[in-house]
Coordinates of C-alpha atoms and ligand atoms in Angstrom, one line a residue:
M1 CA 83.3 67.5 18.2
K2 CA 79.9 67.9 19.5
A3 CA 77.8 70.7 18.0
V4 CA 74.5 72.4 19.7
V5 CA 72.2 73.7 16.7
L6 CA 69.9 76.5 18.3
V7 CA 66.4 75.4 16.4
G8 CA 64.2 76.7 18.8
G9 CA 62.9 80.3 18.1
E10 CA 59.6 80.9 16.3
G11 CA 61.3 82.6 13.6
T12 CA 58.4 85.4 13.8
R13 CA 60.5 88.0 11.8
L14 CA 60.1 85.2 8.8
R15 CA 56.3 85.1 9.0
P16 CA 54.3 84.4 7.0
L17 CA 56.7 81.2 5.9
T18 CA 57.1 79.8 9.4
Y19 CA 53.2 79.5 10.2
A20 CA 54.0 75.8 8.8
L21 CA 57.3 75.2 9.3
P22 CA 59.9 76.1 11.6
K23 CA 62.7 78.2 9.8
P24 CA 65.2 75.0 9.9
M25 CA 63.0 73.4 7.3
L26 CA 62.5 76.1 5.0
P27 CA 63.6 75.0 1.6
V28 CA 66.4 76.4 0.6
L29 CA 67.8 75.4 -3.1
N30 CA 65.1 72.8 -2.8
R31 CA 66.5 71.3 0.6
P32 CA 65.4 72.1 4.2
F33 CA 68.0 74.9 5.3
L34 CA 69.2 72.3 8.5
E35 CA 70.5 70.0 5.4
H36 CA 72.9 72.8 4.3
T37 CA 73.6 73.3 7.9
L38 CA 74.8 69.7 8.7
A39 CA 76.6 69.2 5.0
S40 CA 78.7 71.8 6.8
L41 CA 78.8 70.6 10.2
G42 CA 79.9 67.1 9.1
K43 CA 82.6 68.7 6.7
G44 CA 83.7 70.7 9.8
G45 CA 84.5 67.2 11.8
V46 CA 81.6 67.4 14.0
D47 CA 80.0 63.9 14.4
E48 CA 77.2 64.6 16.7
A49 CA 74.7 67.2 16.5
I50 CA 72.2 68.0 18.9
L51 CA 69.2 69.9 17.8
A52 CA 67.8 72.3 20.5
A53 CA 64.4 72.4 19.5
G54 CA 61.3 74.1 20.7
Y55 CA 58.9 75.2 17.8
L56 CA 57.5 72.5 15.7
P57 CA 59.9 70.3 16.8
E58 CA 58.4 67.0 15.0
A59 CA 58.6 68.7 11.7
I60 CA 62.5 68.4 12.2
S61 CA 62.6 65.0 13.8
S62 CA 60.1 63.3 11.3
Y63 CA 62.6 64.5 8.4
F64 CA 65.8 64.0 9.8
G65 CA 65.4 61.4 12.1
D66 CA 68.7 59.9 13.9
G67 CA 70.4 61.4 10.7
A68 CA 71.1 58.8 9.0
G69 CA 72.0 59.7 5.6
Q70 CA 73.1 63.5 6.9
G71 CA 77.1 62.3 7.7
V72 CA 76.0 63.5 11.4
R73 CA 74.5 61.6 14.1
L74 CA 71.3 63.5 15.7
T75 CA 70.2 63.6 19.2
Y76 CA 66.9 66.3 19.9
S77 CA 66.5 68.4 23.0
V78 CA 63.2 70.0 23.2
E79 CA 61.9 72.7 25.4
D80 CA 59.0 73.1 26.6
S81 CA 59.3 76.9 27.1
P82 CA 61.7 78.7 25.2
L83 CA 64.9 78.7 27.5
G84 CA 66.8 81.4 25.5
T85 CA 70.0 80.6 23.5
A86 CA 72.2 79.8 26.4
G87 CA 69.5 78.0 28.3
A88 CA 68.6 76.1 25.5
V89 CA 72.5 74.8 25.6
K90 CA 72.6 74.3 29.3
K91 CA 69.6 71.7 28.9
A92 CA 71.8 70.2 26.4
E93 CA 74.5 70.0 28.6
R94 CA 74.4 66.1 29.7
H95 CA 74.9 65.5 25.9
L96 CA 78.1 67.2 25.9
D97 CA 81.7 66.3 26.6
G98 CA 84.8 68.4 25.8
A99 CA 85.0 71.8 23.7
F100 CA 81.8 72.0 21.7
A101 CA 80.1 73.9 19.0
V102 CA 77.0 76.2 18.8
F103 CA 75.3 77.4 15.8
N104 CA 72.5 79.5 15.6
G105 CA 69.9 77.4 13.4
D106 CA 69.5 80.1 10.8
L107 CA 72.4 81.2 9.3
F108 CA 74.4 80.0 6.4
A109 CA 78.2 80.2 6.9
D110 CA 80.8 79.1 4.6
L111 CA 83.3 78.2 7.7
D112 CA 86.1 76.5 8.5
L113 CA 85.2 74.8 11.9
R114 CA 88.4 72.7 11.9
D115 CA 90.3 76.3 11.7
M116 CA 88.4 77.6 14.3
L117 CA 89.0 75.1 16.5
A118 CA 92.9 75.5 15.9
F119 CA 92.4 79.4 16.6
H120 CA 90.5 78.5 19.9
E121 CA 92.8 75.8 21.0
S122 CA 95.6 78.1 20.5
R123 CA 94.5 81.0 22.5
K124 CA 93.4 78.8 25.2
A125 CA 90.1 80.2 25.1
K126 CA 87.0 79.5 27.2
A127 CA 84.8 80.5 24.6
T128 CA 85.6 81.8 20.8
I129 CA 83.0 83.9 18.9
A130 CA 83.1 83.9 15.2
M131 CA 82.5 87.2 13.6
T132 CA 81.7 88.4 10.5
W133 CA 81.8 92.3 8.9
V134 CA 78.3 93.9 7.9
D135 CA 77.2 97.1 7.2
N136 CA 74.8 97.8 9.8
P137 CA 75.2 96.1 12.8
C138 CA 72.1 97.1 14.7
P139 CA 70.2 94.1 14.0
Y140 CA 72.9 91.9 15.4
G141 CA 75.2 91.7 18.2
C142 CA 78.6 93.6 17.9
V143 CA 81.7 92.3 19.3
E144 CA 84.6 94.5 19.8
T145 CA 88.1 93.1 20.3
G146 CA 91.4 94.3 21.2
V147 CA 95.0 92.6 21.5
E148 CA 94.9 89.6 19.5
G149 CA 91.1 89.2 19.0
A150 CA 90.4 89.1 22.6
V151 CA 86.9 90.3 23.2
R152 CA 86.4 93.7 25.1
R153 CA 82.5 94.2 24.8
F154 CA 79.6 92.7 23.5
I155 CA 76.8 94.5 22.7
E156 CA 73.2 93.0 21.8
K157 CA 71.5 95.1 19.1
P158 CA 72.8 98.5 19.5
R159 CA 71.3 101.7 19.0
P160 CA 73.1 103.5 15.9
E161 CA 75.3 105.8 18.2
E162 CA 76.1 102.6 20.4
V163 CA 78.1 101.3 17.2
T164 CA 81.8 101.1 17.7
T165 CA 82.4 98.2 15.1
H166 CA 81.3 96.4 12.2
W167 CA 82.2 93.1 13.3
I168 CA 79.0 91.2 14.5
N169 CA 78.3 88.0 16.5
A170 CA 78.0 85.2 13.7
G171 CA 76.1 83.0 15.6
I172 CA 78.9 80.6 15.6
Y173 CA 80.7 79.6 19.1
I174 CA 83.3 77.3 20.3
L175 CA 82.8 77.0 24.3
E176 CA 84.4 74.7 27.2
P177 CA 82.2 72.9 28.9
E178 CA 83.0 74.8 32.1
V179 CA 81.5 78.1 31.1
L180 CA 77.7 76.4 31.4
E181 CA 78.4 76.1 35.4
H182 CA 77.3 79.7 34.8
V183 CA 74.0 79.2 33.3
P184 CA 71.3 78.2 35.4
P185 CA 69.4 75.7 34.8
G186 CA 65.9 75.4 33.5
T187 CA 65.4 79.2 33.2
H188 CA 65.6 81.3 30.4
H189 CA 69.2 82.8 29.6
M190 CA 71.0 84.3 26.5
F191 CA 74.4 84.0 25.5
E192 CA 74.4 87.4 24.1
T193 CA 72.8 89.5 27.1
G194 CA 73.7 87.2 30.0
L195 CA 76.9 84.7 30.0
F196 CA 79.3 86.8 27.2
P197 CA 78.8 90.0 29.1
F198 CA 79.3 88.1 32.2
L199 CA 82.5 86.3 30.9
I200 CA 84.0 89.2 29.5
E201 CA 83.1 91.2 32.5
R202 CA 85.2 88.7 34.7
G203 CA 88.4 88.8 32.7
E204 CA 87.8 85.0 30.9
T205 CA 89.3 84.5 28.2
V206 CA 86.8 85.3 25.3
F207 CA 88.4 85.3 21.6
G208 CA 86.3 86.9 18.1
Y209 CA 87.6 84.6 15.3
P210 CA 86.8 87.0 12.2
L211 CA 85.3 85.2 9.3
R212 CA 86.0 86.2 5.6
G213 CA 83.3 83.5 3.6
Y214 CA 79.8 83.9 2.8
W215 CA 77.9 84.7 6.1
L216 CA 74.1 85.3 5.8
D217 CA 71.2 84.8 8.7
M218 CA 68.2 84.1 6.6
G219 CA 65.7 85.4 9.3
T220 CA 63.6 87.8 7.6
P221 CA 61.9 86.9 3.9
G222 CA 63.9 89.3 2.2
K223 CA 67.1 87.8 3.3
Y224 CA 65.7 84.2 2.9
L225 CA 65.2 85.0 -0.7
R226 CA 68.5 86.5 -0.9
L227 CA 70.2 83.3 0.5
N228 CA 68.5 81.2 -2.1
C229 CA 69.7 83.7 -4.9
D230 CA 72.9 84.3 -3.6
L231 CA 73.7 80.0 -3.3
L232 CA 72.0 79.8 -7.1
Q233 CA 74.6 82.4 -8.4
G234 CA 77.5 80.3 -7.4
R235 CA 78.6 82.5 -4.0
V236 CA 79.3 78.8 -2.2
K237 CA 79.6 76.2 -4.9
S238 CA 79.0 73.3 -2.7
A239 CA 75.7 74.2 -2.2
I240 CA 74.1 73.3 -5.2
N241 CA 73.5 69.4 -5.1
G242 CA 73.5 68.6 -8.9
I243 CA 75.6 70.1 -12.0
M244 CA 74.0 73.2 -13.4
D245 CA 74.3 73.2 -17.8
E246 CA 75.5 76.0 -20.0
H247 CA 73.1 78.3 -19.5
A248 CA 73.1 77.7 -15.4
V249 CA 69.9 75.7 -15.7
L250 CA 69.3 72.3 -13.6
L251 CA 65.9 71.0 -14.1
G252 CA 64.3 67.9 -12.0
E253 CA 63.5 64.8 -13.9
G254 CA 60.1 64.6 -15.9
C255 CA 60.0 68.6 -16.4
S256 CA 58.5 70.2 -19.5
I257 CA 59.7 73.4 -20.9
H258 CA 57.8 75.0 -23.9
P259 CA 60.1 75.4 -26.6
S260 CA 59.1 78.8 -26.9
A261 CA 59.3 79.6 -23.0
R262 CA 62.3 81.9 -22.2
V263 CA 64.5 80.5 -19.4
E264 CA 67.2 82.8 -18.1
G265 CA 69.7 81.3 -15.5
P266 CA 70.7 80.8 -13.1
V267 CA 67.1 78.4 -12.6
L268 CA 66.6 75.2 -10.5
M269 CA 63.7 73.5 -10.9
G270 CA 62.5 70.1 -8.9
R271 CA 60.9 67.4 -10.5
K272 CA 57.4 67.6 -12.9
C273 CA 57.5 71.3 -13.4
Q274 CA 55.6 72.7 -16.2
V275 CA 56.6 76.0 -18.3
S276 CA 53.7 76.7 -21.1
R277 CA 54.3 78.8 -24.2
H278 CA 56.0 82.1 -24.0
A279 CA 56.6 82.2 -20.8
V280 CA 59.4 83.9 -19.3
I281 CA 62.0 83.1 -16.3
K282 CA 64.4 85.0 -15.3
G283 CA 66.9 83.9 -12.8
P284 CA 68.0 83.5 -10.0
A285 CA 64.9 81.5 -9.7
V286 CA 64.1 78.0 -7.7
F287 CA 60.7 75.8 -8.4
G288 CA 60.1 73.3 -5.9
A289 CA 58.2 70.1 -7.6
E290 CA 55.5 70.2 -9.8
C291 CA 55.2 74.0 -10.5
Y292 CA 53.5 75.2 -13.0
L293 CA 53.8 78.2 -14.8
G294 CA 50.9 79.3 -17.6
E295 CA 51.0 80.9 -21.0
D296 CA 52.9 84.1 -21.0
A297 CA 53.7 83.9 -17.5
R298 CA 56.7 85.6 -15.8
V299 CA 58.8 84.7 -13.1
E300 CA 61.6 87.1 -12.0
R301 CA 64.2 86.6 -8.7
S302 CA 61.9 84.4 -6.7
V303 CA 61.5 81.1 -4.6
L304 CA 58.4 79.0 -5.4
W305 CA 57.9 75.9 -3.1
Q306 CA 56.4 73.0 -4.2
G307 CA 53.2 72.9 -6.3
V308 CA 53.1 76.5 -7.1
K309 CA 50.9 77.5 -9.6
V310 CA 51.2 80.8 -11.6
G311 CA 48.4 81.9 -14.1
A312 CA 48.5 82.8 -17.5
E313 CA 49.8 86.3 -17.9
A314 CA 50.6 86.8 -13.9
G315 CA 53.9 88.0 -12.8
V316 CA 55.6 86.9 -9.6
K317 CA 58.7 89.5 -9.1
E318 CA 61.1 89.2 -5.7
C319 CA 58.8 87.0 -3.9
T320 CA 58.7 83.8 -2.2
L321 CA 55.3 81.9 -2.8
G322 CA 54.4 78.9 0.1
G323 CA 53.5 75.4 -1.1
G324 CA 50.3 74.9 -3.3
V325 CA 49.8 78.9 -3.6
L326 CA 48.0 79.9 -6.8
V327 CA 48.8 83.1 -8.6
R328 CA 45.8 84.1 -10.8
S329 CA 45.7 84.8 -14.4
G330 CA 46.8 88.3 -14.8
D331 CA 47.8 89.1 -11.2
Q332 CA 50.9 90.9 -11.0
L333 CA 53.0 90.2 -7.2
T334 CA 55.8 91.9 -6.2
S335 CA 58.2 91.8 -3.3
R336 CA 56.2 89.4 -1.1
A337 CA 56.1 86.7 0.8
V338 CA 53.1 84.4 0.1
V339 CA 52.0 81.4 1.8
S340 CA 48.4 79.5 1.6
S341 CA 47.8 76.6 3.9
R342 CA 44.6 76.3 2.2
V343 CA 44.3 77.0 -1.4
R344 CA 40.4 77.4 -2.2
K345 CA 39.5 77.8 -6.0
G346 CA 40.5 81.3 -6.8
Q347 CA 41.8 82.5 -3.5
T348 CA 45.3 82.7 -2.1
R349 CA 46.0 84.2 1.1
S350 CA 49.0 87.0 1.0
V351 CA 50.0 88.3 3.8
S352 CA 53.3 89.8 4.0
F353 CA 55.7 92.3 2.1
L354 CA 59.2 92.1 2.1
S355 CA 59.8 95.5 3.9
E356 CA 62.4 94.8 6.7
S357 CA 65.3 96.8 6.1
E358 CA 68.3 94.9 4.0
D359 CA 71.7 95.4 5.0
Ligands
GDD1 N1 66.6 76.3 21.5 C1 66.4 77.6 21.3 N2 65.4 78.4 22.3 N3 66.4 78.1 20.1 C2 66.6 79.4 20.3 C3 65.7 80.0 21.1 C4 65.4 79.4 22.5 O1 64.7 79.7 23.3 N4 65.4 81.7 21.2 C5 66.3 81.9 20.1 N5 66.8 80.2 19.2 C6 67.2 80.0 18.2 C7 66.9 81.0 16.8 O2 65.8 79.4 16.3 C8 68.1 81.2 16.2 O3 67.7 79.7 15.2 C9 69.0 81.3 16.7 O4 68.5 80.9 18.2 C10 69.3 83.0 17.1 O5 67.9 83.3 17.4 P1 67.5 84.9 16.3 O6 66.0 85.2 16.9 O7 67.5 84.2 15.0 O8 68.4 85.6 16.8 P2 68.7 87.0 15.9 O9 69.2 86.9 14.9 O10 68.1 88.4 16.2 O11 70.2 87.6 16.8 C11 71.3 86.3 17.1 O12 71.8 86.0 15.8 C12 72.7 87.0 15.3 C13 73.2 86.5 13.9 O13 72.6 86.1 13.2 C14 72.3 86.6 17.8 O14 72.8 85.8 18.3 C15 73.4 88.1 17.4 O15 74.2 88.3 18.5 C16 74.0 87.6 16.2 O16 74.7 88.6 16.1
MG2 MG1 68.7 85.3 13.4

């Protein structure tokens, strides 16, 4: 089966992390997020993925190329201006044959795609929408189902008084190619507010497929951090590349940890990190390659990208720190996403708080 992965949105809610990197390239457990998605597609029987890209597409294609090494052949469909979720798939239509899958490019799902396909075929559905259960459906699309999972209504971003179910659109679909006949070419069109309500209205066979496994949309700084922490804590076993030791610590080559430093797992460290005397790391925490922790520095429940330096006695708690960020000695950072495109001596650009509501 082929799959279209929607990797085109600008990811504005993930700012500042997406200033220089598109969402699919944000490191999750020290690997680009999209690498996790492609691994899961390969396992689910997908042999070719069409990446519907728009925002910083070269950052994606220069890393992934034609997919060699990922186990899934990659084709790129690049939009000059955003065509919306359905418009982007319409643009990629010539690459498709037969029933195909669509994935929002910002979600991590522990999904059995073969089982979803069997469900889709057994119902003779035109469209099957994977659903997951959340406490607060308002930031998502609500999927109301009836007999045997037939979708009765689809309400995108409902107001609280419009919520009639906690089952939401998980952003994964299996579609028959003919549904794209209802999507106008070359114009902005959304599945969520356009095609799906249209198909339901016409009485087409649209079904909801309930997911039971782990699912998270990582499209905000808080959820991005949560995803890293959840995976590190073993919520989805296959996500960690390598084997943790008995303290749930996995160090890259050439790391040096001072014997007086305290490292409480789960902790994942890239190559050549240095942890100085009396520093404390309280997991879950991820360090990219070549991070440095000064004496008595403390890092807790955080994700540090490559080359981050935390000065002596500085504290970092519930933060995501972009590549090369420098935390000055004694500074205390809590609940922040910080990037620094240019680190001048003793200066970092700290721009965002993780203040969005979580569910
Ligand atoms: N190629 C392309 N072009 N991709 C796009 C475009 C576009 O114009 N617009 C959005 N995307 C991609 C985004 O990059 C993302 O991967 C995906 O489509 C969904 O967009 P988001 O902006 O993240 O939407 P959302 O999270 O608010 O809502 C969507 O996902 C929820 C589940 O996470 C909807 O599908 C909801 O119904 C759903 O519940
Ligand atoms: Mg999203």
